[in-house]
């Protein structure tokens, strides 16, 4: 099975134009043999939306979602959008669609709000991290900062996830290292390696490129194999389409060689975590 | 401290990112051309090289804007940069315009004359911008932005500024990487306000000192007292810190008196690249 990482540079707050670009990219990915196309975070809207956030939001029963359902008859899709939910809540969401059906929505849990990030101002906080079944195996989705925290990936691993889809919009920060890449981009590569290796899963990380508000997004989308090896990498900063082979036999082999999941102790982790939190919750003064 | 350690720059990455920045941000707004004032100094040289690489030298309008008291060397170095970057250079002499305006102003001080010239250059660049659908490329670096060494609505005005996140020492490193003529890189930085005038004499400190202190203060978030404890002169650190605070107004637009529930700049906050 082939999967594609669609490294796009969305127009900012122009859903119609971005949807048209999604459709064009799905055509190219399908032509290259891909059955799954992973797009970046907020791929339908662009990232630095500010007060335009509610104006580009879509509900899950909207015509725009119907158009995505239709598009998913060509290939399975993981797309990033602003989801409008009841109660005036807007989520930074990832939708997984396949065969004309919406299979799952992940709402970003870790909303960075520091430095140039201002996500809690505009978005409500997601409250679940769930894997779901697809024809590609068990899939879990994470959105950008969700991936930097260790907990969400661990929770997906405990749900026997086979393919971790990560949708990111990572602004480049730090140009002093002489590595030829932004320092912030290099950190993300380490995580893909570790999660693939530790959880014996494929990691499909689509990271957007382009420039928005003077901010350059790092691109460099990556696919990692279940042994932690890098399968493919997109170009730095610019748009790209990366197609990789995702082989279930590779997961089986990796998990036999290093049976981390078989020997994982989630109950111990839960028990100890509860103890740690209860001890920490008492105010000292 | 004799040779303070200044911030480093991955020049290859910086060139790639800044060229892309100019090309893509202009493209978003529907522009494919740039206009830039060439002073003969290193900052405008680097901006011009980047602009030329972003859209091709034939799409960059470069203009030198001397007046009768400008040093001949400035124009000569402007020509050198334009030739090296394959740009054709227009020369707009501001002497008559400046003298006509200054004659109407009561006893202009050298500082005010400098501001008048900076703003006449702004008018010249923005006129060409409108006439030829070309965006004005900025030349103010991060050191100048932070210490407030620039004229509001003058040289601080631009549509896109590729240098605003580069300290002066990083501009020098990038200039060498891009192949800017050495004579332009190595001469003492000057706003050419008077014969022999230099930026560093105006400041009372060197750019390297400023960059080393600012990198610690701004980028690494060290407190001024910790920077002094690390070996920098207390008077230097205090002087730079005061300039950074005092010149904040130059880095922001005018304050708007709030009355409504949705005020531009507060509740009405949209990206500049809105719907592009």
CSV table of N, CA and C in Angstrom, one decimal, chain A residues 10-14 48-52 55 121 174-182 208 210-216 236-238, chain B residues 7-14 16-17 20-21 24-25 28 170 215 219-221 262 266-276:
chain,number,residue,atom,x,y,z
A,10,UNK,N,-1.0,26.3,2.0
A,10,UNK,CA,-2.4,26.8,1.7
A,10,UNK,C,-2.5,28.3,1.6
A,11,UNK,N,-3.5,28.8,0.8
A,11,UNK,CA,-3.8,30.2,0.9
A,11,UNK,C,-4.5,30.4,2.3
A,12,UNK,N,-4.3,31.6,2.8
A,12,UNK,CA,-4.7,31.9,4.2
A,12,UNK,C,-6.2,32.3,4.2
A,13,UNK,N,-7.0,31.5,4.8
A,13,UNK,CA,-8.4,31.8,5.0
A,13,UNK,C,-9.2,31.8,3.7
A,14,UNK,N,-8.8,30.9,2.8
A,14,UNK,CA,-9.5,30.7,1.5
A,14,UNK,C,-9.8,29.3,1.3
A,48,UNK,N,-2.0,30.8,10.3
A,48,UNK,CA,-2.1,32.1,11.1
A,48,UNK,C,-3.4,32.8,10.9
A,49,UNK,N,-4.5,32.2,11.3
A,49,UNK,CA,-5.8,32.7,10.9
A,49,UNK,C,-6.3,33.9,11.8
A,50,UNK,N,-5.9,33.9,13.0
A,50,UNK,CA,-6.3,35.0,14.0
A,50,UNK,C,-7.8,35.0,14.0
A,51,UNK,N,-8.4,36.3,13.8
A,51,UNK,CA,-9.8,36.4,13.9
A,51,UNK,C,-10.6,35.8,12.8
A,52,UNK,N,-9.9,35.4,11.7
A,52,UNK,CA,-10.6,34.7,10.6
A,52,UNK,C,-11.0,33.3,11.0
A,55,UNK,N,-14.6,32.3,10.7
A,55,UNK,CA,-15.1,32.6,9.4
A,55,UNK,C,-14.7,31.5,8.4
A,121,UNK,N,-6.4,31.1,22.2
A,121,UNK,CA,-7.3,32.3,22.0
A,121,UNK,C,-8.4,31.9,21.1
A,174,UNK,N,15.0,29.5,14.5
A,174,UNK,CA,16.3,29.2,14.9
A,174,UNK,C,17.1,28.9,13.6
A,175,UNK,N,18.1,29.8,13.2
A,175,UNK,CA,18.8,29.7,12.0
A,175,UNK,C,20.3,29.8,12.3
A,176,UNK,N,20.7,29.3,13.4
A,176,UNK,CA,22.2,29.5,13.8
A,176,UNK,C,23.0,28.2,13.8
A,177,UNK,N,22.3,27.0,13.4
A,177,UNK,CA,23.0,25.8,13.7
A,177,UNK,C,23.9,25.3,12.6
A,178,UNK,N,23.9,25.9,11.4
A,178,UNK,CA,24.7,25.5,10.2
A,178,UNK,C,24.3,24.1,9.7
A,179,UNK,N,23.1,23.6,10.1
A,179,UNK,CA,22.6,22.3,9.6
A,179,UNK,C,21.9,22.4,8.2
A,180,UNK,N,21.7,23.7,7.8
A,180,UNK,CA,20.9,23.8,6.6
A,180,UNK,C,19.4,23.7,6.8
A,181,UNK,N,19.0,23.6,8.0
A,181,UNK,CA,17.6,23.5,8.3
A,181,UNK,C,17.3,24.4,9.5
A,182,UNK,N,16.0,24.8,9.7
A,182,UNK,CA,15.7,25.4,10.9
A,182,UNK,C,15.9,24.5,12.1
A,208,UNK,N,3.6,21.3,6.5
A,208,UNK,CA,3.4,22.2,5.4
A,208,UNK,C,4.7,23.0,5.2
A,210,UNK,N,6.0,26.7,2.6
A,210,UNK,CA,5.5,28.0,2.2
A,210,UNK,C,5.7,29.1,3.3
A,211,UNK,N,5.3,30.3,3.0
A,211,UNK,CA,5.5,31.5,3.9
A,211,UNK,C,4.2,32.1,4.1
A,212,UNK,N,3.9,32.5,5.4
A,212,UNK,CA,2.7,33.1,5.7
A,212,UNK,C,3.0,34.2,6.8
A,213,UNK,N,2.6,35.4,6.6
A,213,UNK,CA,2.9,36.5,7.6
A,213,UNK,C,4.4,36.6,7.9
A,214,UNK,N,5.2,36.3,6.9
A,214,UNK,CA,6.7,36.4,7.2
A,214,UNK,C,7.3,35.2,7.8
A,215,UNK,N,6.4,34.2,8.2
A,215,UNK,CA,6.8,33.0,8.8
A,215,UNK,C,7.0,31.9,7.8
A,216,UNK,N,8.2,31.3,7.8
A,216,UNK,CA,8.4,30.2,6.9
A,216,UNK,C,8.1,28.8,7.6
A,236,UNK,N,12.7,20.7,2.0
A,236,UNK,CA,12.6,21.8,3.1
A,236,UNK,C,11.8,23.0,2.5
A,237,UNK,N,10.9,23.4,3.3
A,237,UNK,CA,10.2,24.7,3.1
A,237,UNK,C,9.3,24.8,1.9
A,238,UNK,N,9.5,24.1,0.9
A,238,UNK,CA,8.6,24.3,-0.3
A,238,UNK,C,7.6,23.2,-0.4
B,7,UNK,N,26.0,36.7,17.6
B,7,UNK,CA,25.2,35.6,17.2
B,7,UNK,C,25.6,35.1,15.8
B,8,UNK,N,25.6,33.8,15.6
B,8,UNK,CA,26.0,33.1,14.4
B,8,UNK,C,24.8,33.1,13.4
B,9,UNK,N,25.0,32.7,12.2
B,9,UNK,CA,24.0,32.6,11.2
B,9,UNK,C,24.3,31.5,10.2
B,10,UNK,N,23.3,30.6,10.0
B,10,UNK,CA,23.5,29.6,8.9
B,10,UNK,C,23.1,30.4,7.6
B,11,UNK,N,24.2,30.9,6.9
B,11,UNK,CA,23.9,31.8,5.8
B,11,UNK,C,23.2,31.1,4.6
B,12,UNK,N,23.5,29.9,4.4
B,12,UNK,CA,22.9,29.2,3.3
B,12,UNK,C,21.3,29.1,3.5
B,13,UNK,N,21.0,28.7,4.8
B,13,UNK,CA,19.6,28.6,5.1
B,13,UNK,C,18.9,30.0,5.1
B,14,UNK,N,19.6,31.0,5.6
B,14,UNK,CA,19.1,32.4,5.6
B,14,UNK,C,18.8,32.8,4.2
B,16,UNK,N,18.2,31.1,1.5
B,16,UNK,CA,17.1,30.3,0.9
B,16,UNK,C,15.8,30.9,1.5
B,17,UNK,N,15.7,31.0,2.8
B,17,UNK,CA,14.5,31.4,3.4
B,17,UNK,C,14.1,32.9,3.1
B,20,UNK,N,12.9,33.1,-0.6
B,20,UNK,CA,11.5,32.6,-0.6
B,20,UNK,C,10.5,33.5,0.0
B,21,UNK,N,10.9,34.1,1.1
B,21,UNK,CA,10.1,35.1,1.8
B,21,UNK,C,9.7,36.2,0.8
B,24,UNK,N,7.5,34.7,-2.2
B,24,UNK,CA,6.2,34.2,-1.9
B,24,UNK,C,5.3,35.3,-1.3
B,25,UNK,N,5.8,36.2,-0.5
B,25,UNK,CA,5.0,37.2,0.1
B,25,UNK,C,4.6,38.2,-0.9
B,28,UNK,N,1.9,36.5,-3.0
B,28,UNK,CA,0.5,36.5,-2.4
B,28,UNK,C,-0.2,37.8,-2.6
B,170,UNK,N,25.1,39.5,11.5
B,170,UNK,CA,24.6,38.5,10.7
B,170,UNK,C,24.4,39.0,9.2
B,215,UNK,N,21.6,40.0,21.6
B,215,UNK,CA,21.3,38.5,21.4
B,215,UNK,C,21.0,37.9,22.8
B,219,UNK,N,17.1,37.5,22.4
B,219,UNK,CA,16.9,36.1,21.9
B,219,UNK,C,17.1,35.1,23.1
B,220,UNK,N,18.0,35.3,24.0
B,220,UNK,CA,18.2,34.4,25.1
B,220,UNK,C,17.5,34.8,26.4
B,221,UNK,N,16.9,35.9,26.4
B,221,UNK,CA,16.1,36.4,27.5
B,221,UNK,C,16.9,36.5,28.8
B,262,UNK,N,-15.4,46.3,18.9
B,262,UNK,CA,-14.5,45.7,18.0
B,262,UNK,C,-13.6,46.7,17.3
B,266,UNK,N,-7.3,45.4,18.2
B,266,UNK,CA,-7.6,44.6,19.4
B,266,UNK,C,-8.5,43.4,19.0
B,267,UNK,N,-9.8,43.6,19.0
B,267,UNK,CA,-10.7,42.5,18.6
B,267,UNK,C,-10.6,42.2,17.1
B,268,UNK,N,-10.4,43.2,16.3
B,268,UNK,CA,-10.3,43.1,14.9
B,268,UNK,C,-8.9,42.8,14.5
B,269,UNK,N,-8.4,41.6,14.6
B,269,UNK,CA,-7.0,41.2,14.3
B,269,UNK,C,-7.0,40.1,13.3
B,270,UNK,N,-6.7,40.5,12.1
B,270,UNK,CA,-6.6,39.6,11.0
B,270,UNK,C,-5.1,39.6,10.5
B,271,UNK,N,-4.7,38.4,9.9
B,271,UNK,CA,-3.4,38.4,9.3
B,271,UNK,C,-3.3,39.3,8.1
B,272,UNK,N,-2.1,39.9,7.9
B,272,UNK,CA,-1.9,40.7,6.7
B,272,UNK,C,-2.1,39.9,5.4
B,273,UNK,N,-1.7,38.6,5.5
B,273,UNK,CA,-1.9,37.8,4.3
B,273,UNK,C,-3.3,37.2,4.1
B,274,UNK,N,-4.3,37.8,4.8
B,274,UNK,CA,-5.7,37.4,4.8
B,274,UNK,C,-6.2,37.2,3.3
B,275,UNK,N,-6.7,36.0,3.1
B,275,UNK,CA,-7.3,35.6,1.9
B,275,UNK,C,-6.3,35.7,0.7
B,276,UNK,N,-5.0,35.4,1.0
B,276,UNK,CA,-4.1,35.4,-0.2
B,276,UNK,C,-3.4,34.0,-0.2
